[in-house]
Amino acid sequence: LVRGQVLSLRTRDYVAAARLSGASRARVAVREVLPGVSAPLVTYAALLIPSNMVSEAGLSFLGVGVRPPASSWGQMLSSATTWFQADPTYVLVPGLLLLVNVLAFTLLADGVRTALDPKAPSVRGGRR
């Protein structure tokens, strides 16, 4: 991801202008390229959190995730399947909390992407 972004950014006009103005390679990398690379990298990292949470819960549900002294929603769902007939709350609570947590992190990642997108319209401008 970083390599592709750097290869794309180094051909931009503002990077060429910085090079032509006499800036060193290090200065061009830090001042021009690094800000352009950081936004997609932070967005990708924020999008990885929900997928890793679901993967961990699925593996723990199957019994190959974290071990029993540590708690996991997958373990809670796995142990709740025996009690589902008596009280469905044992399955609903961890399942809904996992859903809400994954949804919250997904919305956070979308908000980070929107905030760091340079092409998005500014909300500071007020009404138009």
PDB file of N, CA, C and O in Angstrom, residues 39-53 102 104-113 116:
ATOM      1  N   ALA A  39      -2.564   9.417   5.078  1.00  0.00           N
ATOM      2  CA  ALA A  39      -4.030   9.312   5.076  1.00  0.00           C
ATOM      3  C   ALA A  39      -4.512   7.925   4.649  1.00  0.00           C
ATOM      4  O   ALA A  39      -5.320   7.317   5.361  1.00  0.00           O
ATOM      5  N   PRO A  40      -4.060   7.361   3.525  1.00  0.00           N
ATOM      6  CA  PRO A  40      -4.508   6.009   3.186  1.00  0.00           C
ATOM      7  C   PRO A  40      -4.030   4.950   4.170  1.00  0.00           C
ATOM      8  O   PRO A  40      -4.727   3.973   4.425  1.00  0.00           O
ATOM      9  N   LEU A  41      -2.857   5.157   4.755  1.00  0.00           N
ATOM     10  CA  LEU A  41      -2.331   4.189   5.701  1.00  0.00           C
ATOM     11  C   LEU A  41      -3.157   4.160   6.985  1.00  0.00           C
ATOM     12  O   LEU A  41      -3.487   3.084   7.499  1.00  0.00           O
ATOM     13  N   VAL A  42      -3.521   5.329   7.502  1.00  0.00           N
ATOM     14  CA  VAL A  42      -4.357   5.399   8.707  1.00  0.00           C
ATOM     15  C   VAL A  42      -5.748   4.832   8.423  1.00  0.00           C
ATOM     16  O   VAL A  42      -6.315   4.103   9.246  1.00  0.00           O
ATOM     17  N   THR A  43      -6.288   5.124   7.263  1.00  0.00           N
ATOM     18  CA  THR A  43      -7.598   4.591   6.892  1.00  0.00           C
ATOM     19  C   THR A  43      -7.565   3.079   6.786  1.00  0.00           C
ATOM     20  O   THR A  43      -8.465   2.386   7.279  1.00  0.00           O
ATOM     21  N   TYR A  44      -6.535   2.538   6.172  1.00  0.00           N
ATOM     22  CA  TYR A  44      -6.412   1.080   6.039  1.00  0.00           C
ATOM     23  C   TYR A  44      -6.265   0.425   7.405  1.00  0.00           C
ATOM     24  O   TYR A  44      -6.867  -0.623   7.664  1.00  0.00           O
ATOM     25  N   ALA A  45      -5.486   1.040   8.291  1.00  0.00           N
ATOM     26  CA  ALA A  45      -5.328   0.482   9.637  1.00  0.00           C
ATOM     27  C   ALA A  45      -6.651   0.519  10.399  1.00  0.00           C
ATOM     28  O   ALA A  45      -6.983  -0.429  11.127  1.00  0.00           O
ATOM     29  N   ALA A  46      -7.423   1.586  10.226  1.00  0.00           N
ATOM     30  CA  ALA A  46      -8.715   1.672  10.909  1.00  0.00           C
ATOM     31  C   ALA A  46      -9.709   0.660  10.352  1.00  0.00           C
ATOM     32  O   ALA A  46     -10.567   0.155  11.074  1.00  0.00           O
ATOM     33  N   LEU A  47      -9.603   0.342   9.065  1.00  0.00           N
ATOM     34  CA  LEU A  47     -10.495  -0.666   8.477  1.00  0.00           C
ATOM     35  C   LEU A  47     -10.087  -2.092   8.840  1.00  0.00           C
ATOM     36  O   LEU A  47     -10.913  -3.002   8.765  1.00  0.00           O
ATOM     37  N   LEU A  48      -8.838  -2.301   9.220  1.00  0.00           N
ATOM     38  CA  LEU A  48      -8.398  -3.631   9.619  1.00  0.00           C
ATOM     39  C   LEU A  48      -8.926  -4.043  10.987  1.00  0.00           C
ATOM     40  O   LEU A  48      -9.065  -5.234  11.254  1.00  0.00           O
ATOM     41  N   ILE A  49      -9.209  -3.081  11.842  1.00  0.00           N
ATOM     42  CA  ILE A  49      -9.650  -3.404  13.206  1.00  0.00           C
ATOM     43  C   ILE A  49     -10.939  -4.220  13.207  1.00  0.00           C
ATOM     44  O   ILE A  49     -10.994  -5.274  13.844  1.00  0.00           O
ATOM     45  N   PRO A  50     -12.024  -3.804  12.518  1.00  0.00           N
ATOM     46  CA  PRO A  50     -13.245  -4.620  12.554  1.00  0.00           C
ATOM     47  C   PRO A  50     -13.069  -6.009  11.935  1.00  0.00           C
ATOM     48  O   PRO A  50     -13.604  -6.991  12.463  1.00  0.00           O
ATOM     49  N   SER A  51     -12.322  -6.104  10.860  1.00  0.00           N
ATOM     50  CA  SER A  51     -12.145  -7.423  10.242  1.00  0.00           C
ATOM     51  C   SER A  51     -11.332  -8.343  11.144  1.00  0.00           C
ATOM     52  O   SER A  51     -11.611  -9.550  11.216  1.00  0.00           O
ATOM     53  N   ASN A  52     -10.350  -7.803  11.843  1.00  0.00           N
ATOM     54  CA  ASN A  52      -9.584  -8.626  12.780  1.00  0.00           C
ATOM     55  C   ASN A  52     -10.427  -9.039  13.978  1.00  0.00           C
ATOM     56  O   ASN A  52     -10.253 -10.145  14.511  1.00  0.00           O
ATOM     57  N   MET A  53     -11.335  -8.174  14.409  1.00  0.00           N
ATOM     58  CA  MET A  53     -12.213  -8.535  15.525  1.00  0.00           C
ATOM     59  C   MET A  53     -13.127  -9.693  15.149  1.00  0.00           C
ATOM     60  O   MET A  53     -13.311 -10.636  15.929  1.00  0.00           O
ATOM     61  N   VAL A 102     -18.142  -3.788  16.055  1.00  0.00           N
ATOM     62  CA  VAL A 102     -17.636  -3.819  14.679  1.00  0.00           C
ATOM     63  C   VAL A 102     -18.229  -2.669  13.878  1.00  0.00           C
ATOM     64  O   VAL A 102     -17.520  -1.995  13.117  1.00  0.00           O
ATOM     65  N   ALA A 104     -19.246   0.206  15.083  1.00  0.00           N
ATOM     66  CA  ALA A 104     -18.651   1.455  15.570  1.00  0.00           C
ATOM     67  C   ALA A 104     -17.265   1.678  14.971  1.00  0.00           C
ATOM     68  O   ALA A 104     -16.940   2.784  14.538  1.00  0.00           O
ATOM     69  N   PHE A 105     -16.452   0.630  14.922  1.00  0.00           N
ATOM     70  CA  PHE A 105     -15.117   0.785  14.349  1.00  0.00           C
ATOM     71  C   PHE A 105     -15.182   1.005  12.841  1.00  0.00           C
ATOM     72  O   PHE A 105     -14.349   1.725  12.279  1.00  0.00           O
ATOM     73  N   THR A 106     -16.163   0.422  12.173  1.00  0.00           N
ATOM     74  CA  THR A 106     -16.321   0.664  10.741  1.00  0.00           C
ATOM     75  C   THR A 106     -16.721   2.105  10.474  1.00  0.00           C
ATOM     76  O   THR A 106     -16.193   2.749   9.556  1.00  0.00           O
ATOM     77  N   LEU A 107     -17.636   2.640  11.273  1.00  0.00           N
ATOM     78  CA  LEU A 107     -18.023   4.040  11.121  1.00  0.00           C
ATOM     79  C   LEU A 107     -16.880   4.982  11.481  1.00  0.00           C
ATOM     80  O   LEU A 107     -16.719   6.037  10.861  1.00  0.00           O
ATOM     81  N   LEU A 108     -16.077   4.602  12.476  1.00  0.00           N
ATOM     82  CA  LEU A 108     -14.906   5.398  12.818  1.00  0.00           C
ATOM     83  C   LEU A 108     -13.918   5.428  11.653  1.00  0.00           C
ATOM     84  O   LEU A 108     -13.378   6.482  11.315  1.00  0.00           O
ATOM     85  N   ALA A 109     -13.696   4.287  11.029  1.00  0.00           N
ATOM     86  CA  ALA A 109     -12.791   4.227   9.875  1.00  0.00           C
ATOM     87  C   ALA A 109     -13.326   5.063   8.724  1.00  0.00           C
ATOM     88  O   ALA A 109     -12.563   5.754   8.041  1.00  0.00           O
ATOM     89  N   ASP A 110     -14.635   5.037   8.510  1.00  0.00           N
ATOM     90  CA  ASP A 110     -15.219   5.858   7.461  1.00  0.00           C
ATOM     91  C   ASP A 110     -15.084   7.346   7.786  1.00  0.00           C
ATOM     92  O   ASP A 110     -14.814   8.159   6.905  1.00  0.00           O
ATOM     93  N   GLY A 111     -15.239   7.701   9.044  1.00  0.00           N
ATOM     94  CA  GLY A 111     -15.047   9.090   9.451  1.00  0.00           C
ATOM     95  C   GLY A 111     -13.608   9.544   9.294  1.00  0.00           C
ATOM     96  O   GLY A 111     -13.341  10.670   8.872  1.00  0.00           O
ATOM     97  N   VAL A 112     -12.666   8.663   9.610  1.00  0.00           N
ATOM     98  CA  VAL A 112     -11.250   8.990   9.418  1.00  0.00           C
ATOM     99  C   VAL A 112     -10.956   9.178   7.942  1.00  0.00           C
ATOM    100  O   VAL A 112     -10.253  10.114   7.544  1.00  0.00           O
ATOM    101  N   ARG A 113     -11.504   8.313   7.101  1.00  0.00           N
ATOM    102  CA  ARG A 113     -11.290   8.427   5.658  1.00  0.00           C
ATOM    103  C   ARG A 113     -11.860   9.747   5.141  1.00  0.00           C
ATOM    104  O   ARG A 113     -11.232  10.455   4.365  1.00  0.00           O
ATOM    105  N   LEU A 116      -9.665  12.740   6.376  1.00  0.00           N
ATOM    106  CA  LEU A 116      -8.336  12.836   5.782  1.00  0.00           C
ATOM    107  C   LEU A 116      -8.360  12.936   4.263  1.00  0.00           C
ATOM    108  O   LEU A 116      -7.309  13.075   3.645  1.00  0.00           O
TER     109      LEU A 116
END
